[in-house]
Coordinates of C-alpha atoms in Angstrom, one line a residue:
X1 CA 0.4 3.2 -5.1
X2 CA 1.5 6.8 -7.0
X3 CA -2.1 7.8 -7.1
X4 CA -0.8 10.1 -9.9
X5 CA -2.7 11.7 -13.0
X6 CA -1.5 10.3 -16.3
X7 CA 1.0 12.2 -17.9
X8 CA 2.5 14.1 -14.7
X9 CA 6.0 14.1 -14.8
X10 CA 7.9 12.4 -11.7
X11 CA 11.0 13.6 -10.2
X12 CA 12.8 10.7 -8.6
X13 CA 15.7 11.0 -6.0
X14 CA 18.2 7.7 -5.9
X15 CA 18.6 6.1 -2.5
X16 CA 22.3 6.6 -2.7
X17 CA 21.2 10.9 -1.8
X18 CA 18.8 10.1 0.6
X19 CA 20.6 6.9 2.9
X20 CA 20.7 8.8 6.3
X21 CA 24.1 8.0 8.7
X22 CA 21.7 6.7 11.3
X23 CA 23.7 3.2 12.5
X24 CA 23.3 2.7 9.8
X25 CA 12.4 -13.7 -12.6
X26 CA 9.3 -13.6 -10.5
X27 CA 8.2 -17.2 -9.1
X28 CA 4.3 -17.4 -10.4
X29 CA 2.1 -18.5 -7.7
X30 CA -2.0 -19.0 -7.6
X31 CA -4.1 -18.8 -4.5
X32 CA -4.3 -20.8 -2.0
X33 CA -5.0 -22.3 1.6
X34 CA -5.2 -19.6 4.0
X35 CA -2.1 -20.0 6.2
X36 CA -2.0 -17.2 8.4
X37 CA -0.9 -17.9 12.0
X38 CA -3.7 -16.6 13.4
X39 CA -2.7 -16.9 17.1
X40 CA 0.7 -15.3 16.6
X41 CA 1.0 -13.1 20.1
X42 CA 2.0 -9.2 19.6
X43 CA 5.8 -8.6 19.6
X44 CA 7.0 -6.8 22.8
X45 CA 9.2 -4.3 21.9
X46 CA 11.6 -2.1 24.6
X47 CA 10.5 1.3 24.5
X48 CA 7.2 1.1 22.7
X49 CA 3.3 0.1 23.4
X50 CA 1.2 -1.3 21.2
X51 CA -1.4 1.4 20.6
X52 CA -3.7 -0.4 17.6
X53 CA -3.9 -3.7 15.5
X54 CA -6.3 -5.7 13.9
X55 CA -6.0 -9.5 14.1
X56 CA -8.6 -10.3 12.0
X57 CA -10.1 -12.8 14.3
X58 CA -13.1 -14.6 13.1
X59 CA -14.8 -14.8 10.0
X60 CA -16.8 -12.4 7.8
X61 CA -16.6 -8.7 7.1
X62 CA -13.6 -6.7 8.4
X63 CA -14.2 -4.7 11.3
X64 CA -16.0 -1.4 10.6
X65 CA -14.6 0.1 13.6
X66 CA -11.1 0.1 11.8
X67 CA -11.6 0.0 7.8
X68 CA -14.0 1.8 5.5
X69 CA -13.3 1.2 2.1
X70 CA -12.6 3.1 -1.7
X71 CA -15.1 2.3 -4.4
X72 CA -15.1 2.3 -7.7
X73 CA -12.0 3.3 -10.2
X74 CA -9.5 5.2 -8.2
X75 CA -6.4 5.8 -9.6
X76 CA -3.1 5.0 -12.1
X77 CA -6.1 3.5 -14.4
X78 CA -5.7 0.3 -12.9
X79 CA -8.4 -1.9 -14.4
X80 CA -10.7 -3.4 -11.2
X81 CA -13.6 -1.9 -9.6
X82 CA -13.2 -1.4 -6.2
X83 CA -15.9 -3.0 -3.9
X84 CA -16.2 -3.9 -0.5
X85 CA -17.6 -7.6 -1.1
X86 CA -13.5 -8.7 -2.4
X87 CA -13.2 -8.1 1.6
X88 CA -13.6 -10.6 4.4
X89 CA -12.5 -12.3 7.4
X90 CA -11.5 -16.6 6.6
X91 CA -10.1 -17.9 9.8
X92 CA -8.4 -14.8 11.2
X93 CA -6.7 -13.7 8.1
X94 CA -8.2 -10.6 6.1
X95 CA -8.5 -11.6 2.2
X96 CA -8.7 -9.3 -0.2
X97 CA -9.7 -11.3 -3.3
X98 CA -9.2 -9.9 -6.9
X99 CA -11.7 -11.5 -9.5
X100 CA -12.5 -11.2 -13.2
X101 CA -16.1 -9.9 -13.5
X102 CA -17.7 -7.8 -15.4
X103 CA -19.2 -4.5 -13.3
X104 CA -21.3 -1.9 -15.0
X105 CA -19.6 1.8 -14.5
X106 CA -22.6 3.9 -13.6
X107 CA -20.7 7.0 -14.3
X108 CA -19.9 5.7 -17.8
X109 CA -19.9 9.1 -20.4
X110 CA -19.1 7.6 -23.6
X111 CA -17.2 11.0 -25.1
X112 CA -15.4 11.7 -21.7
X113 CA -11.9 11.8 -21.5
X114 CA -11.9 11.2 -18.2
X115 CA -10.6 6.9 -17.7
X116 CA -12.9 6.9 -14.7
X117 CA -16.0 7.4 -17.2
X118 CA -15.1 6.5 -20.4
X119 CA -14.9 2.8 -19.6
X120 CA -18.3 1.2 -19.7
X121 CA -17.6 -1.8 -17.8
X122 CA -14.9 -2.8 -15.5
X123 CA -13.6 -6.6 -16.3
X124 CA -11.8 -7.1 -12.7
X125 CA -13.3 -6.3 -9.2
X126 CA -11.3 -5.8 -6.1
X127 CA -10.6 -4.4 -2.6
X128 CA -9.0 -1.4 -0.8
X129 CA -9.5 -0.7 2.8
X130 CA -8.3 2.3 4.6
X131 CA -8.5 4.0 8.4
X132 CA -9.3 7.3 6.5
X133 CA -11.4 9.4 9.6
X134 CA -11.5 6.7 11.9
X135 CA -7.7 5.9 12.7
X136 CA -4.3 7.6 12.0
X137 CA -1.0 8.0 13.7
X138 CA 2.1 10.5 13.7
X139 CA 5.0 8.5 14.1
X140 CA 5.4 5.1 15.3
X141 CA 6.1 1.0 14.2
X142 CA 4.0 -0.2 11.9
X143 CA 3.6 -3.9 10.9
X144 CA 1.7 -6.3 8.2
X145 CA 2.4 -9.8 7.8
X146 CA 1.2 -10.9 4.8
X147 CA 0.9 -13.3 1.6
X148 CA 1.3 -11.6 -1.7
X149 CA 0.1 -13.1 -5.0
X150 CA 3.3 -12.4 -8.0
X151 CA 1.6 -13.3 -11.3
X152 CA 0.9 -11.1 -13.9
X153 CA -0.6 -8.0 -13.3
X154 CA -0.6 -8.3 -9.9
X155 CA -0.1 -4.6 -7.7
X156 CA -1.0 -5.5 -3.9
X157 CA 0.2 -2.5 -1.4
X158 CA 0.1 -1.6 2.1
X159 CA 0.6 2.2 2.4
X160 CA -0.1 5.1 4.2
X161 CA -1.4 8.5 3.2
X162 CA -1.3 12.3 4.8
X163 CA -4.5 13.2 6.6
X164 CA -3.8 16.8 5.2
X165 CA -3.0 18.1 2.1
X166 CA -3.4 17.2 -1.7
X167 CA -1.2 13.9 -3.3
X168 CA 1.7 13.9 -2.9
X169 CA 1.9 16.9 -0.3
X170 CA 0.1 15.6 1.8
X171 CA 3.1 12.8 1.7
X172 CA 2.5 8.8 0.9
X173 CA 4.8 6.0 2.5
X174 CA 4.4 2.5 0.6
X175 CA 5.7 -0.1 3.1
X176 CA 5.0 -2.6 0.8
X177 CA 4.3 -2.3 -3.0
X178 CA 5.1 -5.2 -5.5
X179 CA 4.6 -5.1 -9.2
X180 CA 6.2 -7.3 -12.3
X181 CA 8.3 -9.2 -10.3
X182 CA 9.6 -6.0 -8.1
X183 CA 9.6 -5.5 -4.2
X184 CA 9.3 -1.5 -3.8
X185 CA 9.5 0.4 -1.0
X186 CA 8.6 4.5 -1.5
X187 CA 8.2 8.0 0.0
X188 CA 7.0 10.3 -1.5
X189 CA 6.5 14.3 -1.2
X190 CA 5.6 17.2 -3.2
X191 CA 7.2 19.2 -5.9
X192 CA 7.3 22.5 -7.2
X193 CA 3.6 22.1 -8.8
X194 CA 0.3 20.5 -7.9
X195 CA 0.3 16.6 -8.4
X196 CA 4.0 16.4 -8.6
X197 CA 6.0 13.5 -6.6
X198 CA 9.9 13.6 -5.7
X199 CA 10.3 10.1 -4.6
X200 CA 12.6 8.1 -2.8
X201 CA 12.1 4.8 -4.6
X202 CA 13.6 1.2 -3.3
X203 CA 13.3 -1.8 -6.0
X204 CA 14.1 -5.2 -4.9
X205 CA 13.8 -8.3 -7.9
X206 CA 11.8 -11.2 -5.7
X207 CA 14.3 -13.2 -7.6
X208 CA 17.2 -11.8 -5.4
X209 CA 16.0 -13.6 -2.5
X210 CA 16.8 -17.2 -3.9
X211 CA 14.3 -18.8 -2.8
X212 CA 12.0 -20.1 -4.8
X213 CA 9.5 -20.6 -2.0
X214 CA 9.2 -16.8 -1.2
X215 CA 6.2 -15.9 -2.9
X216 CA 4.3 -18.4 -2.1
X217 CA 5.0 -17.9 2.0
X218 CA 3.7 -15.0 4.6
X219 CA 6.3 -12.3 5.6
X220 CA 6.6 -9.3 7.9
X221 CA 6.6 -5.9 6.4
X222 CA 7.4 -2.8 8.8
X223 CA 8.3 0.5 8.7
X224 CA 10.0 2.6 11.6
X225 CA 9.5 6.4 11.6
X226 CA 10.2 9.3 13.5
X227 CA 10.9 12.5 13.7
X228 CA 13.7 12.0 12.1
X229 CA 13.7 9.4 9.0
X230 CA 11.3 6.6 7.7
X231 CA 13.1 2.9 7.5
X232 CA 11.2 0.6 5.5
X233 CA 11.8 -3.6 5.9
X234 CA 10.8 -6.7 5.3
X235 CA 11.8 -9.8 7.1
X236 CA 14.2 -7.7 9.2
X237 CA 16.4 -6.6 5.8
X238 CA 16.3 -2.7 5.1
X239 CA 14.9 -2.0 1.9
X240 CA 14.6 2.0 2.1
X241 CA 15.9 4.5 4.5
X242 CA 14.7 8.5 4.0
X243 CA 16.2 11.5 6.1
X244 CA 13.3 13.6 6.9
X245 CA 15.5 16.7 6.4
X246 CA 15.3 15.7 3.1
X247 CA 11.2 15.5 3.1
X248 CA 10.3 19.3 2.1
X249 CA 7.4 20.1 -0.1
X250 CA 8.9 22.0 -3.3
X251 CA 5.7 24.2 -3.7
X252 CA 7.2 27.5 -1.7
X253 CA 5.1 26.0 1.4
X254 CA 8.3 24.4 2.9
X255 CA 5.5 21.9 4.5
X256 CA 7.2 18.2 5.8
X257 CA 4.5 16.1 5.3
X258 CA 5.9 13.1 7.4
X259 CA 5.7 15.4 10.7
X260 CA 1.7 14.6 10.5
X261 CA -0.6 11.8 10.7
X262 CA -1.2 9.0 8.2
X263 CA -4.0 6.7 7.6
X264 CA -3.1 3.3 6.3
X265 CA -4.6 1.6 3.2
X266 CA -4.8 -2.3 2.3
X267 CA -5.3 -2.7 -0.9
X268 CA -5.0 -5.3 -4.4
X269 CA -4.9 -3.9 -7.3
X270 CA -5.1 -5.0 -11.0
X271 CA -3.1 -3.6 -14.3
X272 CA -3.0 0.1 -14.7
X273 CA 0.1 2.2 -15.2
X274 CA 2.1 -0.2 -13.6
X275 CA 0.8 -3.6 -12.5
X276 CA 0.9 -5.4 -15.6
X277 CA -1.4 -7.6 -17.8
X278 CA -3.2 -9.5 -16.4
X279 CA -4.9 -11.2 -19.3
X280 CA -2.9 -14.9 -18.7
X281 CA -3.8 -15.0 -14.7
X282 CA -6.1 -17.2 -13.4
X283 CA -8.4 -15.9 -11.1
X284 CA -9.5 -15.3 -8.4
X285 CA -6.1 -13.7 -6.5
X286 CA -5.5 -13.4 -3.0
X287 CA -3.4 -10.8 -1.0
X288 CA -4.0 -12.2 2.4
X289 CA -2.9 -10.5 5.8
X290 CA -2.6 -11.8 9.0
X291 CA -2.5 -8.7 10.9
X292 CA -1.7 -5.0 10.9
X293 CA -0.3 -3.4 14.5
X294 CA 0.8 -0.2 14.8
X295 CA 3.3 0.5 17.9
X296 CA 4.1 4.1 19.6
X297 CA 7.2 4.8 21.7
X298 CA 6.4 5.2 25.4
X299 CA 5.4 8.5 26.6
X300 CA 4.8 11.8 25.2
X301 CA 7.6 11.6 22.1
X302 CA 5.2 8.8 21.0
X303 CA 1.7 10.4 20.8

């Protein structure tokens, strides 16, 4: 999700330079009936144990033992105001709903140069859920089954941030990120200066799936992360693989943010620096999540 102060330079490393040797025009959609499976049993992977999951069973607010919320304007000059009211469970599916509605910004200051304060109103609302302070994990297999809205202005994401360190030196993993017709699978760590990221990017136009029904269907996004590499995929198709010998912060600390625990985030952003123009999109818009599951290898190496 690139929580980047506007104007800070990006350092991008191409995929070919980061590939490991280990085994080695969007269709418009509109929100419809929730179609999560609800009853699909967690997969049994040899050598792995299911250590945490939220199946979003039932109806009502998300489980407060699993999720907290971001609030207000947060990052990337996005248009939405984050609030808990835009996330709810409906028949076993978590629905993050973006709405076109005006909210007063209580931090507004007319002469401020800070974007979170010089906007008197937000014209959209949405939600960002996160496990920070509740759950975090070092290594594992992370899965999310969900359906994203691919219409103009939408910026859904399923991602992680490190429990320690200022972004990006604490690390960021974008298991799912989508905007402007592109499906992204990214990893970021720190450059030489504060707030300077180095990115291992993967970008796939969803038109390349050659399936007109792709945007309206549920898909499974996965991260396989161990002490050697991060592998990101959707529906079994590998999108990105990053060798962790390369992900050393360049600020002189010699730290590797992907040898520390990370926490999860789920959000639907609107507009901002990457999301595009939502002005012609009919709202509400939805990011629907059937489940989130975390597996780790059995034994001491998985703890």
